[in-house]
mmCIF file of C-alpha atoms in Angstrom:
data_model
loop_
_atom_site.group_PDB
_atom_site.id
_atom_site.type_symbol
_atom_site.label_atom_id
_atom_site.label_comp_id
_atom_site.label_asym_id
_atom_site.label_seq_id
_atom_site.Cartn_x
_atom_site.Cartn_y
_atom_site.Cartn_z
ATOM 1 C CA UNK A 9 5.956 -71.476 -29.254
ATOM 2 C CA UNK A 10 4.590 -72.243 -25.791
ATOM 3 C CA UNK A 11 6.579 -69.963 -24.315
ATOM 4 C CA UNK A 12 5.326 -67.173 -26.879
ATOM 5 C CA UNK A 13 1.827 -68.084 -26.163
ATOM 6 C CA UNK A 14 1.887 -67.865 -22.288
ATOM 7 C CA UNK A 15 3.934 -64.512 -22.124
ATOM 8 C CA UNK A 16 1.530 -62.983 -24.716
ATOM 9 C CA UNK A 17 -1.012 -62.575 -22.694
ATOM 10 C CA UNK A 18 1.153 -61.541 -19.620
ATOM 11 C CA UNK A 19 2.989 -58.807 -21.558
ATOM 12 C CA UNK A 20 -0.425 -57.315 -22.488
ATOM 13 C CA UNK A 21 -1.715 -57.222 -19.519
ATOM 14 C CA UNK A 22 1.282 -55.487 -17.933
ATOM 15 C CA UNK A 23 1.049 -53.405 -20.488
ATOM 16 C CA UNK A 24 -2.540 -52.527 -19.859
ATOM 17 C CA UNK A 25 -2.041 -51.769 -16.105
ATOM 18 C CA UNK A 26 0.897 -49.543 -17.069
ATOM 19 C CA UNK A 27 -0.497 -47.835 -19.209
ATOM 20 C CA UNK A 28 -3.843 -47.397 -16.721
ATOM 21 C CA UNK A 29 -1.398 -46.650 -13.761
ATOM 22 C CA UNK A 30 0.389 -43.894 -15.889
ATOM 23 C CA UNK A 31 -3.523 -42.592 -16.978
ATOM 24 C CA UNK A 32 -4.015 -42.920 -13.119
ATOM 25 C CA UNK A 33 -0.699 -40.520 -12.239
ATOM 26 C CA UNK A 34 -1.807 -38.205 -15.333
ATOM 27 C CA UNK A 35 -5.028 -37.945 -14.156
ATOM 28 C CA UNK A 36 -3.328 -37.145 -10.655
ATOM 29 C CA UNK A 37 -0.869 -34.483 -11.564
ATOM 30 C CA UNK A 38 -4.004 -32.682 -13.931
ATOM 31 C CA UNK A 39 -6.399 -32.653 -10.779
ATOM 32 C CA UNK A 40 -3.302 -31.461 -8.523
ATOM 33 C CA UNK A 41 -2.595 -28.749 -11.111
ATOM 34 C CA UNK A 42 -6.034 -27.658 -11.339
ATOM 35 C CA UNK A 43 -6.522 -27.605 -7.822
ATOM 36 C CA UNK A 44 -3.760 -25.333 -7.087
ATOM 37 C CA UNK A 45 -4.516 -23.211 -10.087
ATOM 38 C CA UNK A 46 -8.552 -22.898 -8.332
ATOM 39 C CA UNK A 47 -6.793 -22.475 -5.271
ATOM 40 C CA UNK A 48 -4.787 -19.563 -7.146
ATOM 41 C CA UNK A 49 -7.831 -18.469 -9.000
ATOM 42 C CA UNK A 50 -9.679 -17.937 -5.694
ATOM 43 C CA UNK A 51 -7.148 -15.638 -4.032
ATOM 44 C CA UNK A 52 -7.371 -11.781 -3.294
ATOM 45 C CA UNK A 53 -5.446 -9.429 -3.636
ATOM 46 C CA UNK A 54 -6.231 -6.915 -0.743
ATOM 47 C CA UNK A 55 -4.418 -3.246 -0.693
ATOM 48 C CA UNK A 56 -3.482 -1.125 2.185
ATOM 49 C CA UNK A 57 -1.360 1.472 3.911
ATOM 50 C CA UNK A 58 0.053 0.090 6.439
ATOM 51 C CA UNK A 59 2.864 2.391 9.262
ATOM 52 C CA UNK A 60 6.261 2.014 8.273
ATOM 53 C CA UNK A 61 7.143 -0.255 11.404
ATOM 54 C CA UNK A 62 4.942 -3.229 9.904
ATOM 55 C CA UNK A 63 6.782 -3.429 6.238
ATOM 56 C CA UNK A 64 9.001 -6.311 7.538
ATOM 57 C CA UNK A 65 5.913 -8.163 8.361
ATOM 58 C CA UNK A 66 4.353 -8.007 5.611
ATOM 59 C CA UNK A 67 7.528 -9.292 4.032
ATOM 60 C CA UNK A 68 8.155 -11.715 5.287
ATOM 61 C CA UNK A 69 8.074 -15.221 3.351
ATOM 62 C CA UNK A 70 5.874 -17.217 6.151
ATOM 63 C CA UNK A 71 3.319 -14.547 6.064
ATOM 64 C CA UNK A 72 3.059 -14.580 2.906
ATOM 65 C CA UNK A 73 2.589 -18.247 2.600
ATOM 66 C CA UNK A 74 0.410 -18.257 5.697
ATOM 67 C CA UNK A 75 -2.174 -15.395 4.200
ATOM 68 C CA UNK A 76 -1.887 -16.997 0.758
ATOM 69 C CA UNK A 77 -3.470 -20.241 2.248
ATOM 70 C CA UNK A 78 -5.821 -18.436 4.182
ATOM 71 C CA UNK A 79 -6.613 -16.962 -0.033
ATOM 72 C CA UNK A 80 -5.415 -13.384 0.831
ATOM 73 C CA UNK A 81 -2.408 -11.887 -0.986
ATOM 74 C CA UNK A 82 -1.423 -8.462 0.540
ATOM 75 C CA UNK A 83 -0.365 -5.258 -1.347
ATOM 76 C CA UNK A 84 0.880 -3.241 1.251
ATOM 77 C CA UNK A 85 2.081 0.356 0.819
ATOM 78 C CA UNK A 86 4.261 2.407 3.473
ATOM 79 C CA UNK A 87 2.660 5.826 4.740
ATOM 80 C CA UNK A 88 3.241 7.752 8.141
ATOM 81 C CA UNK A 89 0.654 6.510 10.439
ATOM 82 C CA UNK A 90 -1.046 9.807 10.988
ATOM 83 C CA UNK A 91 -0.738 10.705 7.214
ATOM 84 C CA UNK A 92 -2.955 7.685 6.388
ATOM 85 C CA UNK A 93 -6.164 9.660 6.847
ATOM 86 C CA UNK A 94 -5.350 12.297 5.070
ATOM 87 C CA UNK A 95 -4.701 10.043 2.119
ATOM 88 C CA UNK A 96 -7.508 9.353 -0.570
ATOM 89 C CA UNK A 97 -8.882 6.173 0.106
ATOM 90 C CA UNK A 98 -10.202 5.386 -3.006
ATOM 91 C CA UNK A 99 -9.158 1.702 -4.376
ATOM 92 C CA UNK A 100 -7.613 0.470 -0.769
ATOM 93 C CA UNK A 101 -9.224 -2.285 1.184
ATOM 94 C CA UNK A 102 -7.700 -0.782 4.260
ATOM 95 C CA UNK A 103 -5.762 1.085 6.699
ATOM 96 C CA UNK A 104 -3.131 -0.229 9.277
ATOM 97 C CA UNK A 105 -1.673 2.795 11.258
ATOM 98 C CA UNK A 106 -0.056 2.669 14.442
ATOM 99 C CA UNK A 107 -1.758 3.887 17.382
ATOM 100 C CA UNK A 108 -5.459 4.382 18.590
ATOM 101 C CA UNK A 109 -5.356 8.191 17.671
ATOM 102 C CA UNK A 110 -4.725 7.280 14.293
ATOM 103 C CA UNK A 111 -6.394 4.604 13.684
ATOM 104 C CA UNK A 112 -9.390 6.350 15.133
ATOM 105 C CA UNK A 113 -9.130 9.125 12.926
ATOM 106 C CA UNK A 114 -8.577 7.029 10.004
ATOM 107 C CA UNK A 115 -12.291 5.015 11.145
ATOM 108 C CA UNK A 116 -14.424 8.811 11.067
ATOM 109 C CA UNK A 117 -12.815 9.115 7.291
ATOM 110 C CA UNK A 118 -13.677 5.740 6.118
ATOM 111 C CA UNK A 119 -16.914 5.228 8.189
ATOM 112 C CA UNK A 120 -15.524 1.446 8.858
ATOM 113 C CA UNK A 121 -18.092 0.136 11.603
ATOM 114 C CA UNK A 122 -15.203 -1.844 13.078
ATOM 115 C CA UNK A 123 -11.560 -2.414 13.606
ATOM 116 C CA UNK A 124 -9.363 -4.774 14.647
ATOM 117 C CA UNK A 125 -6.757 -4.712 17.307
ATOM 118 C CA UNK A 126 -3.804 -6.782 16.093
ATOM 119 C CA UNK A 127 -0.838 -6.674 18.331
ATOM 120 C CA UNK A 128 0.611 -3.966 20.669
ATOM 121 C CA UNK A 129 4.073 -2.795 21.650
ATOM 122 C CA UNK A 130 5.234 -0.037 24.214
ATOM 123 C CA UNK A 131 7.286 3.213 23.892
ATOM 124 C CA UNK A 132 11.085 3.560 25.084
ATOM 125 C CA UNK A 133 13.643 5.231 24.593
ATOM 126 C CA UNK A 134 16.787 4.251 22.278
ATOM 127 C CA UNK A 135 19.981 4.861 23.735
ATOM 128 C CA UNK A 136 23.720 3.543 24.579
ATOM 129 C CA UNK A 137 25.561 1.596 27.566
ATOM 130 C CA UNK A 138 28.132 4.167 27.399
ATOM 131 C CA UNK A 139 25.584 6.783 28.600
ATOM 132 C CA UNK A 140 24.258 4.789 31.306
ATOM 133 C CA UNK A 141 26.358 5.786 34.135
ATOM 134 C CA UNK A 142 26.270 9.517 33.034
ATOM 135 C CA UNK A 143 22.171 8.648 33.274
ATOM 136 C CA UNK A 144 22.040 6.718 36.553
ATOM 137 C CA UNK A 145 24.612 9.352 38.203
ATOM 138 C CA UNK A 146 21.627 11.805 38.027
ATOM 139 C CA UNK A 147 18.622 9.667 39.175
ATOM 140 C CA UNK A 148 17.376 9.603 35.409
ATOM 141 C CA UNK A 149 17.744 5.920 35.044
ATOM 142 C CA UNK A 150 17.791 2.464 36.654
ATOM 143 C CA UNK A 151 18.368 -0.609 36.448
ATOM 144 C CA UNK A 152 15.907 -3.077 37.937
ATOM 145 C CA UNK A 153 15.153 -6.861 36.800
ATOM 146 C CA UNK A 154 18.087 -6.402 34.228
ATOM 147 C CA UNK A 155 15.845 -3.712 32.265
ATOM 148 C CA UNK A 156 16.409 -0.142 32.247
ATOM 149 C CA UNK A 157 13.958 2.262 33.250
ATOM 150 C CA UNK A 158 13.639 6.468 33.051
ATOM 151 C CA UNK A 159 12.591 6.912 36.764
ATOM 152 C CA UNK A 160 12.572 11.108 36.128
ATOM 153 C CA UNK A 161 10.937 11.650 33.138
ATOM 154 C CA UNK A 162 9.792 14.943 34.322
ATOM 155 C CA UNK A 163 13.724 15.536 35.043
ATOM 156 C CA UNK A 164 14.858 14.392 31.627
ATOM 157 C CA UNK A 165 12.161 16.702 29.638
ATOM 158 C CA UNK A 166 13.039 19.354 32.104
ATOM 159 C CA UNK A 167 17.029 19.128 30.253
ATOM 160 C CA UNK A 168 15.126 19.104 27.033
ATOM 161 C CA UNK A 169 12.849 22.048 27.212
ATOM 162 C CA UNK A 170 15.868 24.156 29.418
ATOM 163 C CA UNK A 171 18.698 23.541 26.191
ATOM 164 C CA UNK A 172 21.157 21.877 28.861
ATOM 165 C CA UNK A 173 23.829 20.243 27.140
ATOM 166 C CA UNK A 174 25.461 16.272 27.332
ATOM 167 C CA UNK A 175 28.422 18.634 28.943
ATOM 168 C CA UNK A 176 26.646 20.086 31.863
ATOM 169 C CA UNK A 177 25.711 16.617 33.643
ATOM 170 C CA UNK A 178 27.948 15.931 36.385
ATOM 171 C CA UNK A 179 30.985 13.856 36.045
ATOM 172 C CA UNK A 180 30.213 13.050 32.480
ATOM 173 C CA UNK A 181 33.493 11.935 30.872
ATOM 174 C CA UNK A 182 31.810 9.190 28.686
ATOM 175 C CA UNK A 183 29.980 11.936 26.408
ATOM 176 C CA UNK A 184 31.305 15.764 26.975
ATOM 177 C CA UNK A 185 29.580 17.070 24.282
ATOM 178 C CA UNK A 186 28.375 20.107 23.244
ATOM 179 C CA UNK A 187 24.859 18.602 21.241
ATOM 180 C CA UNK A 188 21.700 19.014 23.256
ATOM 181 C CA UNK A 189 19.895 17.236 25.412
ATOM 182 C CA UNK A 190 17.265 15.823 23.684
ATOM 183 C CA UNK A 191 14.736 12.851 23.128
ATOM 184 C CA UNK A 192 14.783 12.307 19.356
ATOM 185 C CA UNK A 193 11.285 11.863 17.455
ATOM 186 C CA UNK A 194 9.661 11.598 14.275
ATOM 187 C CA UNK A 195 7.159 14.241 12.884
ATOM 188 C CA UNK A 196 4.575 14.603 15.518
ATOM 189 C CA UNK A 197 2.410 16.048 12.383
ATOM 190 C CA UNK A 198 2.879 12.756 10.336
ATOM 191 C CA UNK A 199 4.061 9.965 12.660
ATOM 192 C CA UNK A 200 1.784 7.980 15.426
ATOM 193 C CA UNK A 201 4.972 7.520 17.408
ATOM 194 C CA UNK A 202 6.051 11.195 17.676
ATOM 195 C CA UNK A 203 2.198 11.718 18.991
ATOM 196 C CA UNK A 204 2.732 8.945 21.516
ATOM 197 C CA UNK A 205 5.333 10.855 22.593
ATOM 198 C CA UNK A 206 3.818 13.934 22.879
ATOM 199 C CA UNK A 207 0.747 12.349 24.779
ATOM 200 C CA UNK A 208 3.807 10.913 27.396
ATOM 201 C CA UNK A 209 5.386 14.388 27.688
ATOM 202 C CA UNK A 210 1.854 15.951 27.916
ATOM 203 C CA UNK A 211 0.918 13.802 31.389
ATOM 204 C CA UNK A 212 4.160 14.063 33.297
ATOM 205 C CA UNK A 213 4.337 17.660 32.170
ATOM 206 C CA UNK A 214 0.775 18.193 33.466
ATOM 207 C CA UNK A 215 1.654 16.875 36.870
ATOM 208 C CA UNK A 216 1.012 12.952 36.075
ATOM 209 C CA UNK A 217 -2.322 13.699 34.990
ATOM 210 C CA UNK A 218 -3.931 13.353 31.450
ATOM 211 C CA UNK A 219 -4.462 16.122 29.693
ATOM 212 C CA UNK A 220 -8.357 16.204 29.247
ATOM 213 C CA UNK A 221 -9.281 20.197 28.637
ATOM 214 C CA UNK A 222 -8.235 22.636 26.727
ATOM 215 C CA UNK A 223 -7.398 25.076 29.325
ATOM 216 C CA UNK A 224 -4.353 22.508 30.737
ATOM 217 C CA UNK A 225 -3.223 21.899 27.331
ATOM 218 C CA UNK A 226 -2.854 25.371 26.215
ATOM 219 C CA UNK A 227 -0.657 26.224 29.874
ATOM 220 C CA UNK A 228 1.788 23.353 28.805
ATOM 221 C CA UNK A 229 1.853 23.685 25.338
ATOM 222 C CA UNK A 230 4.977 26.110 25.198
ATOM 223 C CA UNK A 231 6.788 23.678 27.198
ATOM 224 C CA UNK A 232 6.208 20.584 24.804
ATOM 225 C CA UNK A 233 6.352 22.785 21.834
ATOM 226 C CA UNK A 234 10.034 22.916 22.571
ATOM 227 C CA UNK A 235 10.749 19.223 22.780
ATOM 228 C CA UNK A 236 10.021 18.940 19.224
ATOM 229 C CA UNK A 237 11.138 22.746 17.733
ATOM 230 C CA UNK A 238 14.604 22.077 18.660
ATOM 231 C CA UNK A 239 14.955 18.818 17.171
ATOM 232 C CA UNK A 240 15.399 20.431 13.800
ATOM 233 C CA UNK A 241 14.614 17.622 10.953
ATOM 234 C CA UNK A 242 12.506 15.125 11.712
ATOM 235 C CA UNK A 243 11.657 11.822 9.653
ATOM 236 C CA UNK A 244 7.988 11.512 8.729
ATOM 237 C CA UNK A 245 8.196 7.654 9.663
ATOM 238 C CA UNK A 246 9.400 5.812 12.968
ATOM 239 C CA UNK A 247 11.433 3.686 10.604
ATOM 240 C CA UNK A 248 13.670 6.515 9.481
ATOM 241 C CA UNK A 249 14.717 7.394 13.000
ATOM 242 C CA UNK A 250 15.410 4.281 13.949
ATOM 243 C CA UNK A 251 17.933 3.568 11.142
ATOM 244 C CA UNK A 252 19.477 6.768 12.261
ATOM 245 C CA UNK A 253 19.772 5.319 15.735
ATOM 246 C CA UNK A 254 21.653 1.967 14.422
ATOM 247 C CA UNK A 255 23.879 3.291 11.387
ATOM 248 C CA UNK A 256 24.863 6.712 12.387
ATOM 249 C CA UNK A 257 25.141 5.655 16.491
ATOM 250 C CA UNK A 258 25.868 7.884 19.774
ATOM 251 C CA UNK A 259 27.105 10.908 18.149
ATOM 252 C CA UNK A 260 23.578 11.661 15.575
ATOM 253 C CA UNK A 261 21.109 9.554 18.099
ATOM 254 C CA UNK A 262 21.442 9.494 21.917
ATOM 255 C CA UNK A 263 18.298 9.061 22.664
ATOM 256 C CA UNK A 264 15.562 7.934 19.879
ATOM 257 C CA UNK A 265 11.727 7.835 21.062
ATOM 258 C CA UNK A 266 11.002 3.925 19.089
ATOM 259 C CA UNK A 267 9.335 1.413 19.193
ATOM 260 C CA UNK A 268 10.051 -1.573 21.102
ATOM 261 C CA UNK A 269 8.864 -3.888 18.439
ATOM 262 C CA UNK A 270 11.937 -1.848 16.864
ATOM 263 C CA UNK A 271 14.861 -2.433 19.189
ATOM 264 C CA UNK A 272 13.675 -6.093 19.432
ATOM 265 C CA UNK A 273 13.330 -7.372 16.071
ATOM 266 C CA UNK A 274 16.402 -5.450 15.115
ATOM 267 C CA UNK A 275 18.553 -7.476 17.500
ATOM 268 C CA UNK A 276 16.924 -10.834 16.847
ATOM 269 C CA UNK A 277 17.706 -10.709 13.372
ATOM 270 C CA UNK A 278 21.319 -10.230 14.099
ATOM 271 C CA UNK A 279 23.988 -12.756 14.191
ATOM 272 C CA UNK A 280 24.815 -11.403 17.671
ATOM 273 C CA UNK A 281 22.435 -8.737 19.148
ATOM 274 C CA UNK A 282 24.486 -5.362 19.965
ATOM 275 C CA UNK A 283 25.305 -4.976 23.531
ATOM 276 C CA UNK A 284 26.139 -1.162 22.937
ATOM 277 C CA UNK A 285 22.575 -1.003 22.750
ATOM 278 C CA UNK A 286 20.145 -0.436 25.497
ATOM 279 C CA UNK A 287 16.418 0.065 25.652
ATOM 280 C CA UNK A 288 15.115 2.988 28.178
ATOM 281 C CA UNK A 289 11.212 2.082 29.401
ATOM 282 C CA UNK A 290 10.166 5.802 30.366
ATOM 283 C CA UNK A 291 7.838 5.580 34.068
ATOM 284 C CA UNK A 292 5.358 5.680 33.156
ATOM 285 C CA UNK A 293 4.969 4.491 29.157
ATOM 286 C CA UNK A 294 2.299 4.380 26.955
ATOM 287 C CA UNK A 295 1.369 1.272 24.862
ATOM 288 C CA UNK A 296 0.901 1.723 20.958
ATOM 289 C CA UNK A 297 -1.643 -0.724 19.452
ATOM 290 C CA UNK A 298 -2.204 -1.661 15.570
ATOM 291 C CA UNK A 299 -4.950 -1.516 14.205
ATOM 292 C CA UNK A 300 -6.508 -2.934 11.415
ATOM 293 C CA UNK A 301 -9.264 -0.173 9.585
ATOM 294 C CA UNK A 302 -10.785 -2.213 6.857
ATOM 295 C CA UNK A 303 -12.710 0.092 4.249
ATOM 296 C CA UNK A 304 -13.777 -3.065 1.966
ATOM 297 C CA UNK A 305 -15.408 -6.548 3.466
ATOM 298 C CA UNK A 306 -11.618 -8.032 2.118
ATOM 299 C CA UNK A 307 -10.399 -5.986 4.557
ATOM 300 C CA UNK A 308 -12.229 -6.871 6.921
ATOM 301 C CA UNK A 309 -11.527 -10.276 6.325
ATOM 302 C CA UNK A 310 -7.381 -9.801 6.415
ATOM 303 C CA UNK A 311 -8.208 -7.651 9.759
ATOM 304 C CA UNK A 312 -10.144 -10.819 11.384
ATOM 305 C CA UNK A 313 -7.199 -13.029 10.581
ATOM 306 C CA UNK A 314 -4.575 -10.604 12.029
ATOM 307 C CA UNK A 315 -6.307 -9.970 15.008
ATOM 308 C CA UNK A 316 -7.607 -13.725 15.380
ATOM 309 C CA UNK A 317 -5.204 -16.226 13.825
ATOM 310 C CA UNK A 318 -2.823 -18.118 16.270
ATOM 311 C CA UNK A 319 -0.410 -18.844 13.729
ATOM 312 C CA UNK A 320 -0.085 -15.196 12.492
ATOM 313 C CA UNK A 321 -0.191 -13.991 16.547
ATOM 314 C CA UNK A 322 3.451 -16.100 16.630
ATOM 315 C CA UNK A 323 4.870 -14.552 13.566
ATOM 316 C CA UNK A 324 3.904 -11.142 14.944
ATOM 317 C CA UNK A 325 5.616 -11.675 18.196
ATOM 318 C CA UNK A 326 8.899 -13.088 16.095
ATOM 319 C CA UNK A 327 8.775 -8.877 15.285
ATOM 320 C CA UNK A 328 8.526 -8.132 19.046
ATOM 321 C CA UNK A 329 5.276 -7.265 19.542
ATOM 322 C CA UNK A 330 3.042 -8.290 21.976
ATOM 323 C CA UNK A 331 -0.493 -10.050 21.737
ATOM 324 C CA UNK A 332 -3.274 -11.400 23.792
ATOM 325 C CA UNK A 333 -1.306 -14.344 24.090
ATOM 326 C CA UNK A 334 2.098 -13.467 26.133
ATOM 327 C CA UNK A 335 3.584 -16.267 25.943
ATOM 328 C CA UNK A 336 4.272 -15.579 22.335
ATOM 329 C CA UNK A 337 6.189 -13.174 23.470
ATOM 330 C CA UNK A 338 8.121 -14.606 26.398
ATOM 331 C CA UNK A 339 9.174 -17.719 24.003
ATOM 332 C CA UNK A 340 10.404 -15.243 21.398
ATOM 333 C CA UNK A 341 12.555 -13.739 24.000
ATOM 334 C CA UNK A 342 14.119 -17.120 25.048
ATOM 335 C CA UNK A 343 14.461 -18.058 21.946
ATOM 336 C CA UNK A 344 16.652 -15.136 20.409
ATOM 337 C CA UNK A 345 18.116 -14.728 23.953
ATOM 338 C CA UNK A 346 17.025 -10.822 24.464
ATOM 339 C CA UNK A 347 15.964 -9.024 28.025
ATOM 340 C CA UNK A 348 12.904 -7.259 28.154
ATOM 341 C CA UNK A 349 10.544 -6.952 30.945
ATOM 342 C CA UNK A 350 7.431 -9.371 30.855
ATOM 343 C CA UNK A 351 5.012 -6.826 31.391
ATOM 344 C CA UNK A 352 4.871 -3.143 31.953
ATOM 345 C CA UNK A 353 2.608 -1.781 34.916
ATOM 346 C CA UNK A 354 3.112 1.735 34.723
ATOM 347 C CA UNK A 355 1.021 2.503 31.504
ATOM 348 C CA UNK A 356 -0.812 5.483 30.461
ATOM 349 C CA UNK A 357 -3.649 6.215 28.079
ATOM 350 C CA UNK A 358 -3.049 8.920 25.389
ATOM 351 C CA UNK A 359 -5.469 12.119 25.765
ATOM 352 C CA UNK A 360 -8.442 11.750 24.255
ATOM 353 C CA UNK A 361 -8.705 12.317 20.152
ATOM 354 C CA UNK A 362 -9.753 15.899 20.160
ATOM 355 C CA UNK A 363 -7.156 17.576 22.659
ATOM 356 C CA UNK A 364 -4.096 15.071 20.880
ATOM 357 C CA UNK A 365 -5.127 16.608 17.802
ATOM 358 C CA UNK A 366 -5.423 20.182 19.216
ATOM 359 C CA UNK A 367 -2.163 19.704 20.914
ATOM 360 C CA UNK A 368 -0.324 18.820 17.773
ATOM 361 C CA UNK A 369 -1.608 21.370 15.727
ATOM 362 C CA UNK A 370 -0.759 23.918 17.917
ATOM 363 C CA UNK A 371 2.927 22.554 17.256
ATOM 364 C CA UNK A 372 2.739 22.654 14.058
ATOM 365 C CA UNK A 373 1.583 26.476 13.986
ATOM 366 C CA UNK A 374 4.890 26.945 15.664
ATOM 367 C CA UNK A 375 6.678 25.241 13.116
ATOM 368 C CA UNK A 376 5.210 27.810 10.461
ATOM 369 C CA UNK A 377 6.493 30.440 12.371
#
């Protein structure tokens, strides 16, 4: 009876701070819940066209976590860099071409008052080892610092433009063909990387200079004309010649204007990077920049994170691009074990807007014809 009367009181009271610790953890889990479902609440969603090249990005999981924190959820929709503009903007929050040309075309249509530069990445050239030594045997390429580089551009275009065949080249056993000579590209009317080309082409053409009147553009515009009229088909995004490059190999693509954002997030994501494989860096190159053309102030606001975020700088570079930050990009190389050259010195600027866009719709009045 004693015994009934001491434990009495000790049961209820355990039973009181149970039941106030379980209150306590209820109380808890409810304020969790409803923070994460304000923290849910208070996201955007924030919708864009964005070049073909960044889709992976956007895709991938840590991004998406790292903008959802940062209360942004992307809706991101695939379009040709230069085809952006042309687009109705109506109901986007922003553009995300590839490539100042574009992106500064896309900034006179939406009247945005700024942009954003993101990342950057240079131009090559896509080819094989097995052409190589065909390459190097005529003074096109060579190797220095265990990266290749197109030390006769003007020699190479010069093959193009003439309709010399794989054949002709001295002591070419590797690839006797009978296909043309020629640097693959996208749609220079659609695609930002096709244009980069052309603005390449356009300065060693034009005797290493850029192309600033009209006058010099219209004596070498039969010339370049040709490097893209006898390519037959082209894709209208840099993402559909590049996956001709890897799954149809040598025989459809021997040499693929991409990317180098391309090459290198291609091989990083395999289980062993291809050593058939080599990148080209044409001397000299031009750089291709993304950026961010918000049309909404929630673009604006994904455009200062891209451009600003140290986090999302890293993830960017894990897709071989380069930033302000280069060692980003030198610890992405170590990391997935990959060769490419620290930094470029030989870079060009494109022509300005007006004579690109004169220059590429003079091409594509040949095309009609």
């Amino acid at each position: 009876m004693e015994l009934k009367r001491i434990l009495g009181p000790v049961l209820a009271a355990v039973l009181v701070v149970g039941i106030g610790a379980a209150v306590m953890v209820s109380h808890k889990r409810s304020a969790k819940a409803e923070a994460e479902q304000a923290a849910l609440a208070a996201v955007i969603e924030v919708k864009g066209m964005i070049g073909s090249e960044k889709e992976s990005f956007f895709t991938d999981p840590q991004v998406i976590e790292m903008l959802l924190k940062k209360g942004i959820r992307v809706k991101a929709e695939k379009v040709g860099s230069r085809e952006i503009s042309s687009r109705d903007l109506t109901g986007y929050d922003f553009g995300f071409p590839a490539g100042l040309p574009a992106a500064i075309s896309l900034q006179k249509k939406s009247k945005a008052k700024q942009t954003y530069p993101t990342f950057f990445t240079p131009m090559a050239v896509a080819s094989w080892k097995q052409l190589l030594p065909v390459l190097e045997g005529e003074g096109i390429v060579k190797k220095s610092n265990d990266a290749y580089y197109i030390i006769d551009m003007k020699r190479l275009l010069e093959l193009s433009e003439k309709g010399a065949r794989w054949r002709d080249l001295k002591n070419n056993t590797a690839y006797a063909t009978g296909k043309s000579i020629l640097i693959s590209s996208t749609d220079v009317r659609k695609s930002n990387s096709a244009a980069m080309y052309l603005s390449l082409a356009s300065y060693v053409v034009n005797g290493n200079n850029v192309v600033d009147n009209n006058e010099d553009a219209a004596k070498i515009m039969p010339f370049l004309s040709s490097l893209f009229l006898r390519q037959g088909l082209q894709e209208s995004s840099s993402s559909g010649s590049f996956e001709d490059y890897t799954t149809m190999g040598l025989g459809k693509a021997p040499l693929v204007m991409i990317y180098e954002s391309q090459f290198l997030e291609y091989q990083s994501k395999r289980a062993q990077p291809n050593d058939d494989m080599v990148l080209l860096y044409p001397q000299p190159t031009i750089y291709t920049k993304h950026i961010v053309v918000p049309f909404t102030p929630n673009g604006q606001r994904l455009g200062e994170l891209l451009s600003s975020d140290a986090d999302l700088q890293k993830l960017a570079a894990q897709y071989g691009y380069r930033t302000a930050t280069p060692e980003f990009f030198t610890n992405f190389l170590k990391e997935k074990k990959l060769q490419a050259p620290s930094a470029l010195v030989d870079v060009i600027d494109p022509p300005s807007f007006e004579i690109l866009e004169r220059m590429i719709a003079s091409i594509e009045e040949k095309f009609k014809q």
